[in-house]
Amino acid sequence: MTNTQRIETLEMRGIVKRFPGVLAVDHLDFDVRAGEIHALLGENGAGKSTLMKMLYGLYQPDEGSILINERATRIRSPQDAIQQGIGMVHQHFMLVPSLTVAENTALGMPSRWQLNLRQIARGLSELSERYNLKVNPNLPIWQLSVGEQQRVEILRALYRGAALLILDEPTAVLTPQEVDDLFVILHRMIDDGRSIIFISHKLHEVLSISQRVTVLRSGRRVDTIPTSQATKPLLAEMMVGRPVVFEYQRNAAQQSGERLRMERISALSDRGELGLKEVSLTLYGGEIVGLAGVSGNGQSELAQVIAGLRAIKGGSIWLDGVDMTTHTPRQRHTAGVSYVPEERMVDGAIKEFTVAENYILQDHGHAPYVRAGVLLNHTAIRQACEQAIHKYEIKTPTTDTPIKSLSGGNIQKLILARELAGSPRLLIAAQPTRGVDVGATEYIHRRLLEERAKGTAILLISEDLDEIFALSDRIAVMYEGRIVGVMPRESVTVRQIGQMMAGATADAV
Amino acid sequence: MPRPHARAWFDRLFDLFPPAISLFAALAVASILLIALNANVTDAYVALITGAFGTENATAETLVKAIPVLFVGIGICVAFRANVINIGGEGQMIAGAVAGVAVALGFGGQMAPFMVVILSLVAGFIAGALYGGLAGFLKAYFNVNEILSTIMLNQVAVQMMNFLLNGPLLDPTEAGTNHIPKTARILAEIQLPRLTIGWTEGMELFARTRLHYGLLIAVLLAVVMYVLLWHTPLGYRIRAVGFNERASRYAGIPVRRQVVLAMFLAGGCAGLAGVVQVLGLQYRLQTDGSPAGFTANAGFNGIVAALFGGLNPFGAIPASIFFGGLLVGAQNMQRDIGVPASLITAVNGIIVVFAVSSQVFVRRRRQRRLQAESPVIAKPEVVEVAPRKVEA
Ligand SMILES: Nc1ncnc2c1ncn2[C@@H]1O[C@H](COP(=O)(O)OP(=O)(O)OP(=O)(O)O)[C@@H](O)[C@H]1O
Ligand SMILES: [Mg+2]
């Protein structure tokens, strides 16, 4: 290892962190050793990110101490952390899209006065060679895929001399292939004597990559165990405090009549290319159609077209036999179209608004939230929101808390609660459990199946094939803007779907 | 670069009260100017404060100056909440004043005075609203930057007013003379009454001052706009659009309409500032022909009052009184200390610049910090996809 001392041991002792109304981390002990991948598990809002942000100097602990190589150390800022050999890849990447990989690496480097991009590029090339990270340092970020951007984040941390790398939900946005690639890289890093803290909600990943697992619940440590002694049900139970179901009892589909019909829909993507090419699909009441595909093959565009948020170039959309091709998003919502968008903080919620204000995003304009014709009825709003919080077990101090301070899974539950509130005719759920913990995932899946039993037509867009197979009645696969096949779930295998996602046609598999 | 803990301390201070920083910065710069002019800084500030609040009449004058600033500031709160930067308070004030004075002169004596006052206020509101709404419309439907369009519309309004005051609206008794551009005086019965506090005849506070009922109307407007912003679906939509256009569109909110509406309301408030200035203080529309000849820069100062007030109509009340005090106190400072009048204008400008830039600064910091703390996965905008290999 270059330019850093090793971190043989890192210990966090008795750490406490309070936010207004929340005890986010409660007298917590945690440690990592050199050459180890230590997985950090816990429900949404358990305090994982908060704990790691304290290690990275973004937050200061209210109590407790951090010991690096048995010496008490204060980490006052990310610069401090980098100096100590700690690197972090956040849940949300922090790269400047218009700058190159090398330039992004130069950002935030200690010596700002001299900039030797060529030297940085050379250093990056050496590192990427050594760890098989496959990134061209001279490409601008915007030309890179999500997986490549993540490799840039890792590379950048390594270049700055990270002996300990914190990965906060690194796999949430990756394709299965990219996850495999990432794991190879991580193994190489620990072989070098570095250590890694790995946060994920996917238990099989934790089981396959880590040496030890620490489970958090409500800011406290439940236990730390060697991964060899862990199983999926055991970890899930430790996290949630009760057994978790992974396989669902599904009643036979009670299909009713045609609900949604799309005929030869074409639409442009954000980049101005034809993102949807003559897509036709029909959904019936009481069924879940899983829409599988590698992200970026038109699934997002399709969801937006149905919700009325993306203009179409051609084709028509019918709901319950009514042509709604030209209807506004509002009209579609009134007609019973609900949409859980993929980018929950950009489309699904207004982060500056409170939990209650976000809860009424769709229905703020009418009863029961409006009284006397013009005034918001804050009492009714609070009561409805409190009921949703209770029913969906959303963790928030109050209904007046800004939604941005909730954890990702809890924001997702609130959006789902809102979208299911009006008993929709059609629900489009895009990546509904991305970044959501196992307990909440189970809950969301159950709710989707309940909606199905009530006769709602559900279009489930997911990159997680386990999720698609667990819930769908029929599976549609998208590739390069086309639906390349729609099949009953019973008649296909995960492997076949995987091949179709890569471009094979239904007949070929 | 400050040490990390020093920066944390600074962060906290900034979160608590960002405008305070810009105020202190502006005062520091002003002090340097005063020193450069060989003035005694302490004396100067004492003169400033006593000039603003030292006597009953000083306080009344401060409030009188605060009234148009407050009207404009309330409107700015609405516009900025919708993320529309309205720099057109000046032009909207003029539009309101012209419409209001036309109604007051045209209908004065022909119906009940009370009705004329109401009609005149409504005309002023609508004229300002349409003038502001025009900029909103251009932004929403033709993507015209509202900062540029409102500034240019200010110029148009000033020239229109100068034209009207030299022609159609000119006081008939002044015609043909080497006149000051002004309209005829409005009838006494439609002038807003003086505002006094207390009941005992002759003993009321502000009995012999120029303070008028415009203050009450402005406070009432603050209440109305506060309720509108936080207690109606309308205000909810305006704020939603201001924070996040994409989520608003997702929620079925017609985004463009909210932009126009916010500018309409903002313009209306500024229009009221103009008409109240006529009905309550000047009793006619008059100017010296310069851009700020009628408005005395209230259209710009309102922006600062709104920012100081945290973009909350109630916060704009103390903020505009503070600003009124600064304007009145500065005149006193000029008299007592003998510093040139242009220094006062400079200090005024410095505060505007610092306040506006502190707002931009705070917004950027907030964004940066949000990025660092966001608990959510946000996908980058452009995503290239590598298809998975087919396992043959
Ligand atoms: N900046 C903040 N202000 C207020 N509360 C916060 C803030 N950051 C986190 N919290 C609260 O602290 C708790 C822990 O949040 P944290 O983000 O650490 O959870 P997490 O375990 O990372 O969850 P997830 O799996 O959803 O990412 C939550 O209740 C959250 O609402
Ligand atoms: Mg987290």
CSV table of C-alpha atoms in Angstrom, one decimal, chain B residues 253-387:
chain,number,residue,atom,x,y,z
B,253,ILE,CA,-49.7,20.7,-10.5
B,254,PRO,CA,-49.7,23.0,-13.6
B,255,VAL,CA,-46.3,24.4,-13.0
B,256,ARG,CA,-46.5,27.3,-15.5
B,257,ARG,CA,-49.7,28.5,-14.1
B,258,GLN,CA,-48.2,28.7,-10.6
B,259,VAL,CA,-45.3,30.8,-12.0
B,260,VAL,CA,-47.7,33.2,-13.6
B,261,LEU,CA,-49.9,33.3,-10.5
B,262,ALA,CA,-47.0,34.0,-8.2
B,263,MET,CA,-45.8,36.9,-10.3
B,264,PHE,CA,-49.4,38.1,-10.6
B,265,LEU,CA,-49.7,38.2,-6.8
B,266,ALA,CA,-46.3,39.7,-6.3
B,267,GLY,CA,-47.1,42.4,-8.9
B,268,GLY,CA,-50.4,43.1,-7.2
B,269,CYS,CA,-48.7,43.7,-3.8
B,270,ALA,CA,-46.3,46.1,-5.4
B,271,GLY,CA,-49.2,47.8,-7.2
B,272,LEU,CA,-50.8,48.3,-3.9
B,273,ALA,CA,-47.6,49.9,-2.6
B,274,GLY,CA,-47.9,52.4,-5.4
B,275,VAL,CA,-51.6,53.3,-5.0
B,276,VAL,CA,-51.3,53.5,-1.2
B,277,GLN,CA,-48.4,55.9,-1.6
B,278,VAL,CA,-50.7,58.1,-3.7
B,279,LEU,CA,-53.8,57.8,-1.5
B,280,GLY,CA,-52.1,57.9,1.9
B,281,LEU,CA,-49.1,60.2,1.5
B,282,GLN,CA,-48.6,62.2,-1.7
B,283,TYR,CA,-52.3,62.6,-2.6
B,284,ARG,CA,-51.2,62.8,-6.2
B,285,LEU,CA,-48.8,61.0,-8.4
B,286,GLN,CA,-45.7,63.0,-8.9
B,287,THR,CA,-42.1,62.3,-9.9
B,288,ASP,CA,-39.0,64.2,-10.7
B,289,GLY,CA,-38.5,62.2,-13.9
B,290,SER,CA,-35.7,60.1,-12.5
B,291,PRO,CA,-36.2,56.3,-12.3
B,292,ALA,CA,-36.8,56.3,-8.6
B,293,GLY,CA,-38.6,59.7,-8.6
B,294,PHE,CA,-41.9,58.2,-7.5
B,295,THR,CA,-40.9,54.9,-5.9
B,296,ALA,CA,-37.9,56.1,-3.8
B,297,ASN,CA,-36.5,52.6,-4.5
B,298,ALA,CA,-39.1,50.8,-2.5
B,299,GLY,CA,-39.4,48.3,-5.3
B,300,PHE,CA,-35.8,47.2,-4.7
B,301,ASN,CA,-35.8,47.6,-0.9
B,302,GLY,CA,-38.8,45.3,-0.7
B,303,ILE,CA,-36.6,42.5,-2.0
B,304,VAL,CA,-34.2,43.0,0.9
B,305,ALA,CA,-37.0,43.3,3.4
B,306,ALA,CA,-38.4,40.0,2.1
B,307,LEU,CA,-35.1,38.2,2.3
B,308,PHE,CA,-34.4,39.6,5.8
B,309,GLY,CA,-37.8,38.4,6.8
B,310,GLY,CA,-37.0,34.9,5.8
B,311,LEU,CA,-39.5,35.0,2.8
B,312,ASN,CA,-42.3,35.1,5.4
B,313,PRO,CA,-44.8,37.9,5.1
B,314,PHE,CA,-44.8,38.3,8.9
B,315,GLY,CA,-41.0,38.4,8.9
B,316,ALA,CA,-41.2,41.2,6.3
B,317,ILE,CA,-42.9,43.5,8.8
B,318,PRO,CA,-40.0,44.0,11.2
B,319,ALA,CA,-37.6,43.8,8.3
B,320,SER,CA,-39.2,46.7,6.4
B,321,ILE,CA,-39.5,48.8,9.6
B,322,PHE,CA,-35.8,48.2,10.1
B,323,PHE,CA,-35.3,49.3,6.5
B,324,GLY,CA,-37.5,52.4,6.9
B,325,GLY,CA,-35.5,53.3,9.9
B,326,LEU,CA,-32.3,53.0,7.9
B,327,LEU,CA,-33.6,55.4,5.3
B,328,VAL,CA,-34.9,57.9,7.7
B,329,GLY,CA,-31.9,57.6,10.1
B,330,ALA,CA,-29.6,58.1,7.2
B,331,GLN,CA,-31.1,61.5,6.4
B,332,ASN,CA,-30.5,62.5,10.0
B,333,MET,CA,-26.9,61.2,9.8
B,334,GLN,CA,-26.4,63.4,6.8
B,335,ARG,CA,-27.7,66.4,8.7
B,336,ASP,CA,-25.9,65.8,12.0
B,337,ILE,CA,-22.5,64.5,10.7
B,338,GLY,CA,-22.4,66.2,7.4
B,339,VAL,CA,-21.6,63.2,5.4
B,340,PRO,CA,-22.6,63.5,1.8
B,341,ALA,CA,-26.0,62.1,0.7
B,342,SER,CA,-24.4,59.8,-1.8
B,343,LEU,CA,-22.9,57.9,1.1
B,344,ILE,CA,-26.4,57.0,2.3
B,345,THR,CA,-27.3,55.8,-1.1
B,346,ALA,CA,-24.1,53.7,-1.2
B,347,VAL,CA,-24.8,52.2,2.3
B,348,ASN,CA,-28.3,51.4,1.1
B,349,GLY,CA,-26.9,49.7,-2.0
B,350,ILE,CA,-24.3,47.8,0.0
B,351,ILE,CA,-26.9,46.3,2.2
B,352,VAL,CA,-29.0,45.2,-0.8
B,353,VAL,CA,-26.0,43.6,-2.4
B,354,PHE,CA,-24.9,41.8,0.8
B,355,ALA,CA,-28.4,40.6,1.6
B,356,VAL,CA,-29.1,39.2,-1.9
B,357,SER,CA,-25.8,37.5,-2.2
B,358,SER,CA,-26.1,36.0,1.3
B,359,GLN,CA,-29.3,34.5,0.1
B,360,VAL,CA,-27.7,33.0,-2.9
B,361,PHE,CA,-24.8,31.8,-0.7
B,362,VAL,CA,-27.2,30.2,1.8
B,363,ARG,CA,-29.1,28.4,-0.9
B,364,ARG,CA,-25.8,27.0,-2.4
B,365,ARG,CA,-24.6,25.8,1.0
B,366,ARG,CA,-27.9,24.2,1.7
B,367,GLN,CA,-27.8,22.4,-1.6
B,368,ARG,CA,-24.2,21.3,-1.1
B,369,ARG,CA,-25.0,20.0,2.4
B,370,LEU,CA,-28.1,18.2,1.2
B,371,GLN,CA,-26.1,16.4,-1.3
B,372,ALA,CA,-23.7,15.2,1.4
B,373,GLU,CA,-26.5,14.1,3.7
B,374,SER,CA,-29.1,12.9,1.3
B,375,PRO,CA,-30.1,9.5,2.6
B,376,VAL,CA,-31.4,8.5,-0.8
B,377,ILE,CA,-30.0,7.1,-4.0
B,378,ALA,CA,-30.2,9.6,-6.7
B,379,LYS,CA,-29.3,8.3,-10.1
B,380,PRO,CA,-27.1,10.5,-12.2
B,381,GLU,CA,-28.9,12.2,-15.0
B,382,VAL,CA,-27.2,10.4,-17.9
B,383,VAL,CA,-26.9,6.7,-17.7
B,384,GLU,CA,-25.2,4.7,-20.3
B,385,VAL,CA,-26.1,1.0,-20.1
B,386,ALA,CA,-23.8,-1.9,-20.7
B,387,PRO,CA,-26.0,-4.8,-21.8
